Amino acid sequence: SYEQILFALADGVARITLNRPERLNSLTDVMRGEISRALDEARASAGLRGVVITGAGRGFCAGQDLADRKPLPEGQRRDLSEGLRTGYRPLMERLRSMPAPVVCVVNGVAAGAGMSFALACDVVFAAESAKFVQAFSKIGLVPDMGGSWFLPRLVGEGRAMGMALFGETLTARQAADCGLIWRCVPDADLQQTLDEVSATLAGAPTLALAATKQALRASGGNTLMQQFDLEAELQRAMGYTDDYLEGMRAFAEKRPPRFTGR
Ligand code: T3D
């Protein structure tokens, strides 16, 4: 059972909802631990088809809970590295190694580590009223939870620098326009987006999507020739799946495929 998140599993799709709305779902030690545990539970469940992450209330996630970081008396300093190693990193390792697709539906503001969290997911949808802010520089910190790695890869170094150094707020529309996220949707359609994304993942050729993630992720460190090799290896494996067989049958029979994720 969970205290600070909601976890549900339906039709093979796990839904994790950050659930401390009065604090804009800012991250506590407990919440980080619970998200990690939920990702483990999802991954261990039979026939997982995908993971959807969202937030309760008007915010998605305001980053580190600053109530846990009370100002220190003069002369004292805080070592922040331990929390990154033992709290943030284990969560991110689980998120990034999830074979099934992970979709984030950003319902409201995503700030600091909350923004990194969203960007770590494979695909990000955001409500039109949601905002993205690299809050770190405003409190004298550096982007963490992988933010310094994701940002330049998603939008290029020029935009990443602007976002991270100035910490200006981006609207969901701006985020979608510069390629930071996949899609900006009207607020009124957010619940429908959650349901549609879940249904899409539940009916997807899950092994192919896992291999697709693997290929796209590997591309940054591969030459084109290495990528050809990887594609051939992955495509070989796909050729033996039930879903490929079904995809070919459905095409020949002019009907939508019924993928089982195997
Ligand atoms: O410390 C380490 O371990 C290092 C790791 C750091 C990782 C990080 O994430 S650092 C960055 C931490 N996050 C921030 O600096 C963001 C702080 N919040 C904001 O800048 C703003 O709240 C937002 C831009 C996110 C939203 O603004 P707005 O105007 O929509 O809402 P608000 O009124 O500021 O916030 C609503 C309430 O949530 C408010 O409480 P109140 O006044 O109603 O009692 C506010 O204090 C609280 N809240 C917002 N963010 C946090 C928070 N409480 C605790 N921690 C927060 N991060």
Short mmCIF file of N, CA and C and ligand atoms in Angstrom, two decimals, residues 20-24 26-27 32 58 61-69 78 80 83-84 88 109-114 133 135-136 138-139 141-142 144-145 169, ligand 1:
data_model
loop_
_atom_site.label_atom_id
_atom_site.label_comp_id
_atom_site.label_asym_id
_atom_site.label_seq_id
_atom_site.Cartn_x
_atom_site.Cartn_y
_atom_site.Cartn_z
N ARG A 20 0.17 14.25 -3.44
CA ARG A 20 0.28 15.20 -2.32
C ARG A 20 -0.10 16.56 -2.90
N PRO A 21 -1.38 16.65 -3.36
CA PRO A 21 -1.78 17.83 -4.14
C PRO A 21 -1.57 19.15 -3.40
N GLU A 22 -1.73 19.17 -2.07
CA GLU A 22 -1.62 20.44 -1.33
C GLU A 22 -0.19 20.98 -1.36
N ARG A 23 0.78 20.12 -1.65
CA ARG A 23 2.20 20.53 -1.79
C ARG A 23 2.66 20.41 -3.23
N LEU A 24 1.71 20.48 -4.15
CA LEU A 24 2.00 20.35 -5.59
C LEU A 24 2.82 19.09 -5.87
N SER A 26 5.23 17.73 -4.44
CA SER A 26 6.69 17.83 -4.32
C SER A 26 7.22 16.54 -3.71
N LEU A 27 8.48 16.27 -4.02
CA LEU A 27 9.06 14.95 -3.72
C LEU A 27 9.65 14.86 -2.32
N ARG A 32 9.56 9.38 -3.08
CA ARG A 32 10.56 8.78 -3.98
C ARG A 32 10.61 7.26 -3.79
N ARG A 58 -3.72 20.39 -8.81
CA ARG A 58 -3.39 21.40 -9.83
C ARG A 58 -1.93 21.40 -10.27
N CYS A 61 4.36 18.14 -10.31
CA CYS A 61 5.37 17.91 -9.28
C CYS A 61 6.28 19.14 -9.19
N ALA A 62 6.36 19.70 -7.97
CA ALA A 62 7.15 20.93 -7.76
C ALA A 62 8.59 20.63 -7.37
N GLY A 63 9.06 19.40 -7.68
CA GLY A 63 10.46 19.06 -7.38
C GLY A 63 10.63 18.69 -5.91
N GLN A 64 11.86 18.80 -5.47
CA GLN A 64 12.17 18.47 -4.08
C GLN A 64 11.22 19.21 -3.12
N ASP A 65 10.71 18.51 -2.10
CA ASP A 65 9.90 19.17 -1.08
C ASP A 65 10.82 20.06 -0.25
N LEU A 66 10.65 21.38 -0.41
CA LEU A 66 11.55 22.31 0.26
C LEU A 66 11.22 22.45 1.74
N ALA A 67 10.09 21.91 2.16
CA ALA A 67 9.78 21.89 3.59
C ALA A 67 10.76 20.96 4.32
N ASP A 68 11.34 20.04 3.58
CA ASP A 68 12.36 19.14 4.16
C ASP A 68 13.75 19.78 4.12
N ARG A 69 13.83 21.01 3.67
CA ARG A 69 15.13 21.68 3.51
C ARG A 69 15.09 23.04 4.20
N ARG A 78 24.90 21.96 4.01
CA ARG A 78 24.18 20.69 3.83
C ARG A 78 24.83 19.91 2.69
N LEU A 80 24.11 17.68 -0.16
CA LEU A 80 22.93 17.26 -0.92
C LEU A 80 23.20 16.01 -1.76
N GLY A 83 21.33 12.44 -0.88
CA GLY A 83 19.93 12.29 -1.31
C GLY A 83 19.83 11.96 -2.80
N LEU A 84 20.73 12.54 -3.58
CA LEU A 84 20.70 12.25 -5.02
C LEU A 84 21.07 10.79 -5.27
N TYR A 88 17.07 9.89 -5.40
CA TYR A 88 16.72 10.22 -6.79
C TYR A 88 17.22 9.17 -7.78
N VAL A 109 1.89 22.31 -13.08
CA VAL A 109 3.29 22.74 -13.08
C VAL A 109 4.27 21.57 -12.79
N ALA A 110 5.36 21.56 -13.56
CA ALA A 110 6.46 20.60 -13.35
C ALA A 110 7.71 21.45 -13.12
N ALA A 111 8.23 21.46 -11.89
CA ALA A 111 9.35 22.35 -11.56
C ALA A 111 10.52 21.56 -11.00
N GLY A 112 11.73 22.04 -11.28
CA GLY A 112 12.94 21.41 -10.74
C GLY A 112 12.99 19.93 -11.06
N ALA A 113 13.21 19.12 -10.03
CA ALA A 113 13.27 17.67 -10.24
C ALA A 113 11.95 17.13 -10.78
N GLY A 114 10.86 17.85 -10.55
CA GLY A 114 9.56 17.44 -11.11
C GLY A 114 9.58 17.52 -12.63
N VAL A 133 9.30 24.55 -15.43
CA VAL A 133 10.29 25.51 -14.95
C VAL A 133 11.51 24.82 -14.35
N ALA A 135 13.60 25.21 -12.00
CA ALA A 135 13.62 26.03 -10.78
C ALA A 135 14.97 26.03 -10.07
N PHE A 136 15.85 25.15 -10.49
CA PHE A 136 17.11 24.93 -9.75
C PHE A 136 17.91 26.21 -9.55
N LYS A 138 17.14 29.15 -9.47
CA LYS A 138 16.51 30.16 -8.61
C LYS A 138 16.87 29.97 -7.14
N ILE A 139 17.23 28.72 -6.77
CA ILE A 139 17.62 28.48 -5.38
C ILE A 139 19.11 28.11 -5.28
N LEU A 141 20.94 25.97 -7.21
CA LEU A 141 21.33 24.56 -7.44
C LEU A 141 21.48 24.28 -8.93
N VAL A 142 21.94 23.08 -9.24
CA VAL A 142 22.08 22.65 -10.64
C VAL A 142 20.94 21.68 -10.97
N ASP A 144 19.08 18.46 -11.62
CA ASP A 144 19.41 17.09 -11.20
C ASP A 144 18.31 16.13 -11.62
N MET A 145 18.35 14.92 -11.13
CA MET A 145 17.44 13.86 -11.53
C MET A 145 17.55 13.66 -13.05
N THR A 169 9.77 30.38 -16.96
CA THR A 169 8.67 29.42 -17.07
C THR A 169 8.27 29.23 -18.53
O1 T3D B 1 17.48 19.33 -1.85
C1 T3D B 1 17.94 18.41 -2.52
O2 T3D B 1 17.85 17.22 -2.17
C2 T3D B 1 18.55 18.73 -3.84
C3 T3D B 1 17.61 18.34 -4.93
C4 T3D B 1 16.87 19.29 -5.55
C5 T3D B 1 15.89 18.94 -6.57
C6 T3D B 1 14.92 20.05 -6.84
O3 T3D B 1 13.85 19.77 -7.30
S1 T3D B 1 15.37 21.65 -6.48
C7 T3D B 1 13.95 22.60 -6.95
C8 T3D B 1 12.87 22.55 -5.89
N1 T3D B 1 11.65 23.15 -6.37
C9 T3D B 1 11.46 24.45 -6.45
O4 T3D B 1 12.34 25.26 -6.17
C10 T3D B 1 10.08 24.90 -6.87
C11 T3D B 1 9.43 25.70 -5.76
N2 T3D B 1 8.08 26.06 -6.12
C12 T3D B 1 7.79 27.04 -6.97
O5 T3D B 1 8.64 27.70 -7.53
C13 T3D B 1 6.33 27.32 -7.20
O6 T3D B 1 5.59 26.80 -6.13
C14 T3D B 1 5.82 26.70 -8.52
C15 T3D B 1 6.41 27.47 -9.71
C16 T3D B 1 6.15 25.22 -8.63
C17 T3D B 1 4.27 26.85 -8.57
O7 T3D B 1 3.91 28.17 -8.29
P1 T3D B 1 2.39 28.50 -7.94
O8 T3D B 1 2.31 30.00 -7.80
O9 T3D B 1 1.49 27.85 -8.92
O10 T3D B 1 2.10 27.79 -6.54
P2 T3D B 1 2.61 28.23 -5.07
O11 T3D B 1 1.60 29.13 -4.44
O12 T3D B 1 4.00 28.73 -5.16
O13 T3D B 1 2.63 26.81 -4.31
C18 T3D B 1 1.46 26.24 -3.72
C19 T3D B 1 1.85 25.65 -2.39
O14 T3D B 1 2.79 24.58 -2.59
C20 T3D B 1 2.56 26.68 -1.53
O15 T3D B 1 2.24 26.40 -0.18
P3 T3D B 1 1.23 27.36 0.65
O16 T3D B 1 1.78 28.75 0.53
O17 T3D B 1 -0.08 27.18 -0.03
O18 T3D B 1 1.26 26.80 2.03
C21 T3D B 1 4.00 26.38 -1.77
O19 T3D B 1 4.85 26.76 -0.71
C22 T3D B 1 3.98 24.86 -1.88
N3 T3D B 1 5.12 24.37 -2.65
C23 T3D B 1 5.40 24.63 -3.92
N4 T3D B 1 6.54 24.02 -4.27
C24 T3D B 1 6.97 23.39 -3.18
C25 T3D B 1 6.08 23.61 -2.13
N5 T3D B 1 6.27 23.10 -0.92
C26 T3D B 1 7.37 22.36 -0.72
N6 T3D B 1 8.28 22.10 -1.68
C27 T3D B 1 8.12 22.60 -2.91
N7 T3D B 1 9.02 22.31 -3.87
#
